[in-house]
Amino acid sequence: MKFDLATLRALIAGDHHADRVVPPSGFTAQLTVFAAAAMAFLAVFALALSLAAGRLAERWGEELARSATIRIVAPQDQRTAQTDAALRILETTKGVASARALSDAEQQTLLAPWFGPDLALDALPVPRLIEVIEDGDGMDPAGLRLRLAAEVPGAVLDDHSRWRAPLVQAASRLRLLGWVSIILIAATVAAMITLAANAALAANAQVIAVLRLVGATDEYIALAFIRRFTLRALSGAAGGAALGMIAVLLLPSASETGGFLTGLGFKGAHWLWPICIPILAGLVAFAATRAAARRTLRELA
């Protein structure tokens, strides 16, 4: 039996007599619905984690790849002159879209989480920071370092490459982990439905034998089990996915202070992805029940 338009119509329309072959309630029904609902609920969070990690990797990759920082580490009486000299070099550096020295207030804001809001910058040897924004072509960090070393000995260029790559890699692996989790969840649903289908088929062995005696084909019998378990998985997964979407919706919204932990929700068109989870659960149930029915019907032949 293959999944085509005729099979889809048969699954939707069903057969009143064939449906009686599969018990409408009991252990297998409860197990199938519960397993599908629980796995769909977890799949929503795995999907949200994967998509959020993808957004995080893209944001870090785009923002940090186009920015750099120059620290002016010089005595207090030379700091202003070296800062101006570094800015003049940046004005003539190819690939630099803009550059500006951070004000005392901005640097104090950056240090406030560690030293408090009342920090006096004169009390600490805090270097002057210059924010550099690259254009689309990008700049040559090695060449800029050579110019700074020759003309501004107190300047240190940090293009963020040392710590940008590990962060982007970690976010990308977290995204991959989310997709792997979804695959494992689908495999778990398939295993649970296979066990439930095998139990239902074994429990109805005598009924199957009688159906064969009156002329029912194995395809007709298998379709009855496939339809019942597919609809159970579809309905259970729909309920679990709906609860998962509600739970994700109730998570705190994204904020700068919360960072990644408050950005686990879906954004825009990503809200359509959880709708695919019940469909995926139905397809998994169809394939798992079909395989179980074929194997068991051969054994009962």
PDB file of N, CA and C in Angstrom, residues 4-71:
ATOM      1  N   ASP A   4      -1.027   7.552  -1.726  1.00  0.00           N
ATOM      2  CA  ASP A   4      -1.388   8.324  -2.901  1.00  0.00           C
ATOM      3  C   ASP A   4      -2.749   8.971  -2.646  1.00  0.00           C
ATOM      4  N   LEU A   5      -3.311   9.563  -3.706  1.00  0.00           N
ATOM      5  CA  LEU A   5      -4.573  10.288  -3.548  1.00  0.00           C
ATOM      6  C   LEU A   5      -5.707   9.350  -3.161  1.00  0.00           C
ATOM      7  N   ALA A   6      -5.708   8.154  -3.725  1.00  0.00           N
ATOM      8  CA  ALA A   6      -6.762   7.198  -3.386  1.00  0.00           C
ATOM      9  C   ALA A   6      -6.662   6.764  -1.926  1.00  0.00           C
ATOM     10  N   THR A   7      -5.441   6.535  -1.464  1.00  0.00           N
ATOM     11  CA  THR A   7      -5.252   6.168  -0.058  1.00  0.00           C
ATOM     12  C   THR A   7      -5.661   7.302   0.863  1.00  0.00           C
ATOM     13  N   LEU A   8      -5.336   8.544   0.455  1.00  0.00           N
ATOM     14  CA  LEU A   8      -5.713   9.705   1.268  1.00  0.00           C
ATOM     15  C   LEU A   8      -7.227   9.825   1.377  1.00  0.00           C
ATOM     16  N   ARG A   9      -7.926   9.599   0.263  1.00  0.00           N
ATOM     17  CA  ARG A   9      -9.398   9.649   0.311  1.00  0.00           C
ATOM     18  C   ARG A   9      -9.954   8.553   1.202  1.00  0.00           C
ATOM     19  N   ALA A  10      -9.336   7.374   1.130  1.00  0.00           N
ATOM     20  CA  ALA A  10      -9.805   6.264   1.973  1.00  0.00           C
ATOM     21  C   ALA A  10      -9.566   6.551   3.453  1.00  0.00           C
ATOM     22  N   LEU A  11      -8.432   7.198   3.758  1.00  0.00           N
ATOM     23  CA  LEU A  11      -8.149   7.530   5.150  1.00  0.00           C
ATOM     24  C   LEU A  11      -9.134   8.557   5.684  1.00  0.00           C
ATOM     25  N   ILE A  12      -9.509   9.503   4.835  1.00  0.00           N
ATOM     26  CA  ILE A  12     -10.428  10.560   5.277  1.00  0.00           C
ATOM     27  C   ILE A  12     -11.858  10.042   5.367  1.00  0.00           C
ATOM     28  N   ALA A  13     -12.293   9.339   4.312  1.00  0.00           N
ATOM     29  CA  ALA A  13     -13.678   8.860   4.277  1.00  0.00           C
ATOM     30  C   ALA A  13     -13.906   7.702   5.238  1.00  0.00           C
ATOM     31  N   GLY A  14     -12.958   6.760   5.239  1.00  0.00           N
ATOM     32  CA  GLY A  14     -13.084   5.618   6.124  1.00  0.00           C
ATOM     33  C   GLY A  14     -14.127   4.622   5.643  1.00  0.00           C
ATOM     34  N   ASP A  15     -14.341   3.600   6.423  1.00  0.00           N
ATOM     35  CA  ASP A  15     -15.314   2.544   6.136  1.00  0.00           C
ATOM     36  C   ASP A  15     -15.959   2.153   7.454  1.00  0.00           C
ATOM     37  N   HIS A  16     -17.281   2.276   7.509  1.00  0.00           N
ATOM     38  CA  HIS A  16     -17.996   2.011   8.758  1.00  0.00           C
ATOM     39  C   HIS A  16     -17.758   0.586   9.255  1.00  0.00           C
ATOM     40  N   HIS A  17     -17.729  -0.357   8.338  1.00  0.00           N
ATOM     41  CA  HIS A  17     -17.548  -1.745   8.735  1.00  0.00           C
ATOM     42  C   HIS A  17     -16.095  -2.032   9.086  1.00  0.00           C
ATOM     43  N   ALA A  18     -15.179  -1.470   8.302  1.00  0.00           N
ATOM     44  CA  ALA A  18     -13.756  -1.715   8.580  1.00  0.00           C
ATOM     45  C   ALA A  18     -13.333  -1.087   9.894  1.00  0.00           C
ATOM     46  N   ASP A  19     -13.934   0.052  10.252  1.00  0.00           N
ATOM     47  CA  ASP A  19     -13.545   0.718  11.501  1.00  0.00           C
ATOM     48  C   ASP A  19     -13.855  -0.133  12.721  1.00  0.00           C
ATOM     49  N   ARG A  20     -14.794  -1.072  12.592  1.00  0.00           N
ATOM     50  CA  ARG A  20     -15.143  -1.912  13.741  1.00  0.00           C
ATOM     51  C   ARG A  20     -14.036  -2.923  14.068  1.00  0.00           C
ATOM     52  N   VAL A  21     -13.132  -3.128  13.118  1.00  0.00           N
ATOM     53  CA  VAL A  21     -12.042  -4.076  13.352  1.00  0.00           C
ATOM     54  C   VAL A  21     -11.137  -3.584  14.468  1.00  0.00           C
ATOM     55  N   VAL A  22     -10.887  -2.281  14.495  1.00  0.00           N
ATOM     56  CA  VAL A  22      -9.980  -1.698  15.489  1.00  0.00           C
ATOM     57  C   VAL A  22     -10.806  -1.226  16.671  1.00  0.00           C
ATOM     58  N   PRO A  23     -10.450  -1.613  17.881  1.00  0.00           N
ATOM     59  CA  PRO A  23     -11.206  -1.154  19.055  1.00  0.00           C
ATOM     60  C   PRO A  23     -11.129   0.357  19.183  1.00  0.00           C
ATOM     61  N   PRO A  24     -12.275   1.046  19.339  1.00  0.00           N
ATOM     62  CA  PRO A  24     -12.273   2.510  19.381  1.00  0.00           C
ATOM     63  C   PRO A  24     -11.665   3.087  20.649  1.00  0.00           C
ATOM     64  N   SER A  25     -11.503   2.304  21.675  1.00  0.00           N
ATOM     65  CA  SER A  25     -10.950   2.823  22.917  1.00  0.00           C
ATOM     66  C   SER A  25     -10.103   1.747  23.562  1.00  0.00           C
ATOM     67  N   GLY A  26      -9.531   2.073  24.695  1.00  0.00           N
ATOM     68  CA  GLY A  26      -8.703   1.108  25.385  1.00  0.00           C
ATOM     69  C   GLY A  26      -7.267   1.569  25.491  1.00  0.00           C
ATOM     70  N   PHE A  27      -6.410   0.638  25.865  1.00  0.00           N
ATOM     71  CA  PHE A  27      -5.019   0.968  26.140  1.00  0.00           C
ATOM     72  C   PHE A  27      -4.297   1.512  24.915  1.00  0.00           C
ATOM     73  N   THR A  28      -4.472   0.847  23.758  1.00  0.00           N
ATOM     74  CA  THR A  28      -3.748   1.284  22.563  1.00  0.00           C
ATOM     75  C   THR A  28      -4.184   2.679  22.117  1.00  0.00           C
ATOM     76  N   ALA A  29      -5.461   2.971  22.227  1.00  0.00           N
ATOM     77  CA  ALA A  29      -5.949   4.291  21.834  1.00  0.00           C
ATOM     78  C   ALA A  29      -5.381   5.377  22.739  1.00  0.00           C
ATOM     79  N   GLN A  30      -5.435   5.141  24.040  1.00  0.00           N
ATOM     80  CA  GLN A  30      -4.908   6.126  24.985  1.00  0.00           C
ATOM     81  C   GLN A  30      -3.407   6.309  24.819  1.00  0.00           C
ATOM     82  N   LEU A  31      -2.686   5.189  24.588  1.00  0.00           N
ATOM     83  CA  LEU A  31      -1.240   5.273  24.420  1.00  0.00           C
ATOM     84  C   LEU A  31      -0.880   6.071  23.177  1.00  0.00           C
ATOM     85  N   THR A  32      -1.585   5.831  22.094  1.00  0.00           N
ATOM     86  CA  THR A  32      -1.289   6.530  20.843  1.00  0.00           C
ATOM     87  C   THR A  32      -1.550   8.021  20.963  1.00  0.00           C
ATOM     88  N   VAL A  33      -2.706   8.367  21.491  1.00  0.00           N
ATOM     89  CA  VAL A  33      -3.056   9.791  21.612  1.00  0.00           C
ATOM     90  C   VAL A  33      -2.107  10.503  22.568  1.00  0.00           C
ATOM     91  N   PHE A  34      -1.825   9.881  23.708  1.00  0.00           N
ATOM     92  CA  PHE A  34      -0.942  10.522  24.690  1.00  0.00           C
ATOM     93  C   PHE A  34       0.478  10.677  24.144  1.00  0.00           C
ATOM     94  N   ALA A  35       1.003   9.634  23.522  1.00  0.00           N
ATOM     95  CA  ALA A  35       2.362   9.705  22.986  1.00  0.00           C
ATOM     96  C   ALA A  35       2.465  10.780  21.917  1.00  0.00           C
ATOM     97  N   ALA A  36       1.479  10.850  21.029  1.00  0.00           N
ATOM     98  CA  ALA A  36       1.505  11.862  19.976  1.00  0.00           C
ATOM     99  C   ALA A  36       1.403  13.269  20.553  1.00  0.00           C
ATOM    100  N   ALA A  37       0.535  13.449  21.545  1.00  0.00           N
ATOM    101  CA  ALA A  37       0.374  14.777  22.144  1.00  0.00           C
ATOM    102  C   ALA A  37       1.630  15.203  22.892  1.00  0.00           C
ATOM    103  N   ALA A  38       2.217  14.303  23.683  1.00  0.00           N
ATOM    104  CA  ALA A  38       3.418  14.646  24.446  1.00  0.00           C
ATOM    105  C   ALA A  38       4.591  14.951  23.534  1.00  0.00           C
ATOM    106  N   MET A  39       4.779  14.125  22.508  1.00  0.00           N
ATOM    107  CA  MET A  39       5.896  14.348  21.589  1.00  0.00           C
ATOM    108  C   MET A  39       5.702  15.624  20.769  1.00  0.00           C
ATOM    109  N   ALA A  40       4.470  15.933  20.392  1.00  0.00           N
ATOM    110  CA  ALA A  40       4.216  17.170  19.654  1.00  0.00           C
ATOM    111  C   ALA A  40       4.488  18.388  20.528  1.00  0.00           C
ATOM    112  N   PHE A  41       4.108  18.286  21.801  1.00  0.00           N
ATOM    113  CA  PHE A  41       4.382  19.388  22.732  1.00  0.00           C
ATOM    114  C   PHE A  41       5.887  19.642  22.831  1.00  0.00           C
ATOM    115  N   LEU A  42       6.667  18.571  22.972  1.00  0.00           N
ATOM    116  CA  LEU A  42       8.121  18.719  23.047  1.00  0.00           C
ATOM    117  C   LEU A  42       8.700  19.186  21.719  1.00  0.00           C
ATOM    118  N   ALA A  43       8.120  18.742  20.614  1.00  0.00           N
ATOM    119  CA  ALA A  43       8.619  19.137  19.306  1.00  0.00           C
ATOM    120  C   ALA A  43       8.464  20.633  19.071  1.00  0.00           C
ATOM    121  N   VAL A  44       7.397  21.223  19.606  1.00  0.00           N
ATOM    122  CA  VAL A  44       7.206  22.670  19.465  1.00  0.00           C
ATOM    123  C   VAL A  44       8.355  23.427  20.131  1.00  0.00           C
ATOM    124  N   PHE A  45       8.759  22.973  21.313  1.00  0.00           N
ATOM    125  CA  PHE A  45       9.853  23.650  22.004  1.00  0.00           C
ATOM    126  C   PHE A  45      11.192  23.393  21.314  1.00  0.00           C
ATOM    127  N   ALA A  46      11.386  22.179  20.795  1.00  0.00           N
ATOM    128  CA  ALA A  46      12.613  21.900  20.047  1.00  0.00           C
ATOM    129  C   ALA A  46      12.678  22.759  18.795  1.00  0.00           C
ATOM    130  N   LEU A  47      11.536  22.944  18.134  1.00  0.00           N
ATOM    131  CA  LEU A  47      11.489  23.786  16.944  1.00  0.00           C
ATOM    132  C   LEU A  47      11.749  25.248  17.298  1.00  0.00           C
ATOM    133  N   ALA A  48      11.148  25.713  18.406  1.00  0.00           N
ATOM    134  CA  ALA A  48      11.375  27.091  18.847  1.00  0.00           C
ATOM    135  C   ALA A  48      12.847  27.320  19.190  1.00  0.00           C
ATOM    136  N   LEU A  49      13.472  26.337  19.856  1.00  0.00           N
ATOM    137  CA  LEU A  49      14.888  26.441  20.191  1.00  0.00           C
ATOM    138  C   LEU A  49      15.745  26.502  18.941  1.00  0.00           C
ATOM    139  N   SER A  50      15.444  25.657  17.964  1.00  0.00           N
ATOM    140  CA  SER A  50      16.233  25.626  16.741  1.00  0.00           C
ATOM    141  C   SER A  50      16.116  26.932  15.963  1.00  0.00           C
ATOM    142  N   LEU A  51      14.903  27.440  15.820  1.00  0.00           N
ATOM    143  CA  LEU A  51      14.703  28.685  15.076  1.00  0.00           C
ATOM    144  C   LEU A  51      15.312  29.874  15.813  1.00  0.00           C
ATOM    145  N   ALA A  52      15.205  29.901  17.146  1.00  0.00           N
ATOM    146  CA  ALA A  52      15.802  30.993  17.915  1.00  0.00           C
ATOM    147  C   ALA A  52      17.322  30.964  17.814  1.00  0.00           C
ATOM    148  N   ALA A  53      17.902  29.757  17.855  1.00  0.00           N
ATOM    149  CA  ALA A  53      19.356  29.637  17.707  1.00  0.00           C
ATOM    150  C   ALA A  53      19.791  30.084  16.321  1.00  0.00           C
ATOM    151  N   GLY A  54      18.980  29.789  15.308  1.00  0.00           N
ATOM    152  CA  GLY A  54      19.309  30.248  13.963  1.00  0.00           C
ATOM    153  C   GLY A  54      19.286  31.766  13.857  1.00  0.00           C
ATOM    154  N   ARG A  55      18.267  32.384  14.475  1.00  0.00           N
ATOM    155  CA  ARG A  55      18.215  33.853  14.463  1.00  0.00           C
ATOM    156  C   ARG A  55      19.403  34.448  15.201  1.00  0.00           C
ATOM    157  N   LEU A  56      19.787  33.801  16.307  1.00  0.00           N
ATOM    158  CA  LEU A  56      20.919  34.292  17.096  1.00  0.00           C
ATOM    159  C   LEU A  56      22.208  34.195  16.302  1.00  0.00           C
ATOM    160  N   ALA A  57      22.418  33.081  15.604  1.00  0.00           N
ATOM    161  CA  ALA A  57      23.632  32.920  14.803  1.00  0.00           C
ATOM    162  C   ALA A  57      23.694  33.952  13.684  1.00  0.00           C
ATOM    163  N   GLU A  58      22.563  34.206  13.048  1.00  0.00           N
ATOM    164  CA  GLU A  58      22.536  35.196  11.979  1.00  0.00           C
ATOM    165  C   GLU A  58      22.816  36.596  12.512  1.00  0.00           C
ATOM    166  N   ARG A  59      22.222  36.935  13.666  1.00  0.00           N
ATOM    167  CA  ARG A  59      22.428  38.266  14.218  1.00  0.00           C
ATOM    168  C   ARG A  59      23.868  38.483  14.634  1.00  0.00           C
ATOM    169  N   TRP A  60      24.433  37.496  15.328  1.00  0.00           N
ATOM    170  CA  TRP A  60      25.839  37.616  15.728  1.00  0.00           C
ATOM    171  C   TRP A  60      26.754  37.672  14.509  1.00  0.00           C
ATOM    172  N   GLY A  61      26.445  36.845  13.505  1.00  0.00           N
ATOM    173  CA  GLY A  61      27.300  36.819  12.328  1.00  0.00           C
ATOM    174  C   GLY A  61      27.267  38.128  11.567  1.00  0.00           C
ATOM    175  N   GLU A  62      26.064  38.726  11.439  1.00  0.00           N
ATOM    176  CA  GLU A  62      25.940  39.960  10.666  1.00  0.00           C
ATOM    177  C   GLU A  62      26.452  41.178  11.430  1.00  0.00           C
ATOM    178  N   GLU A  63      26.043  41.295  12.696  1.00  0.00           N
ATOM    179  CA  GLU A  63      26.402  42.489  13.457  1.00  0.00           C
ATOM    180  C   GLU A  63      27.886  42.522  13.809  1.00  0.00           C
ATOM    181  N   LEU A  64      28.397  41.420  14.323  1.00  0.00           N
ATOM    182  CA  LEU A  64      29.776  41.414  14.781  1.00  0.00           C
ATOM    183  C   LEU A  64      30.769  41.364  13.624  1.00  0.00           C
ATOM    184  N   ALA A  65      30.347  40.793  12.488  1.00  0.00           N
ATOM    185  CA  ALA A  65      31.264  40.717  11.354  1.00  0.00           C
ATOM    186  C   ALA A  65      31.516  42.086  10.751  1.00  0.00           C
ATOM    187  N   ARG A  66      30.641  43.044  10.968  1.00  0.00           N
ATOM    188  CA  ARG A  66      30.786  44.377  10.379  1.00  0.00           C
ATOM    189  C   ARG A  66      31.189  45.431  11.401  1.00  0.00           C
ATOM    190  N   SER A  67      31.694  44.992  12.531  1.00  0.00           N
ATOM    191  CA  SER A  67      32.104  45.962  13.544  1.00  0.00           C
ATOM    192  C   SER A  67      33.453  45.577  14.128  1.00  0.00           C
ATOM    193  N   ALA A  68      34.148  46.561  14.634  1.00  0.00           N
ATOM    194  CA  ALA A  68      35.447  46.350  15.276  1.00  0.00           C
ATOM    195  C   ALA A  68      35.627  47.432  16.338  1.00  0.00           C
ATOM    196  N   THR A  69      36.603  47.229  17.183  1.00  0.00           N
ATOM    197  CA  THR A  69      36.867  48.169  18.271  1.00  0.00           C
ATOM    198  C   THR A  69      38.367  48.449  18.342  1.00  0.00           C
ATOM    199  N   ILE A  70      38.700  49.698  18.546  1.00  0.00           N
ATOM    200  CA  ILE A  70      40.093  50.092  18.756  1.00  0.00           C
ATOM    201  C   ILE A  70      40.223  50.637  20.172  1.00  0.00           C
ATOM    202  N   ARG A  71      41.130  50.078  20.943  1.00  0.00           N
ATOM    203  CA  ARG A  71      41.403  50.556  22.294  1.00  0.00           C
ATOM    204  C   ARG A  71      42.665  51.416  22.274  1.00  0.00           C
TER     205      ARG A  71
END
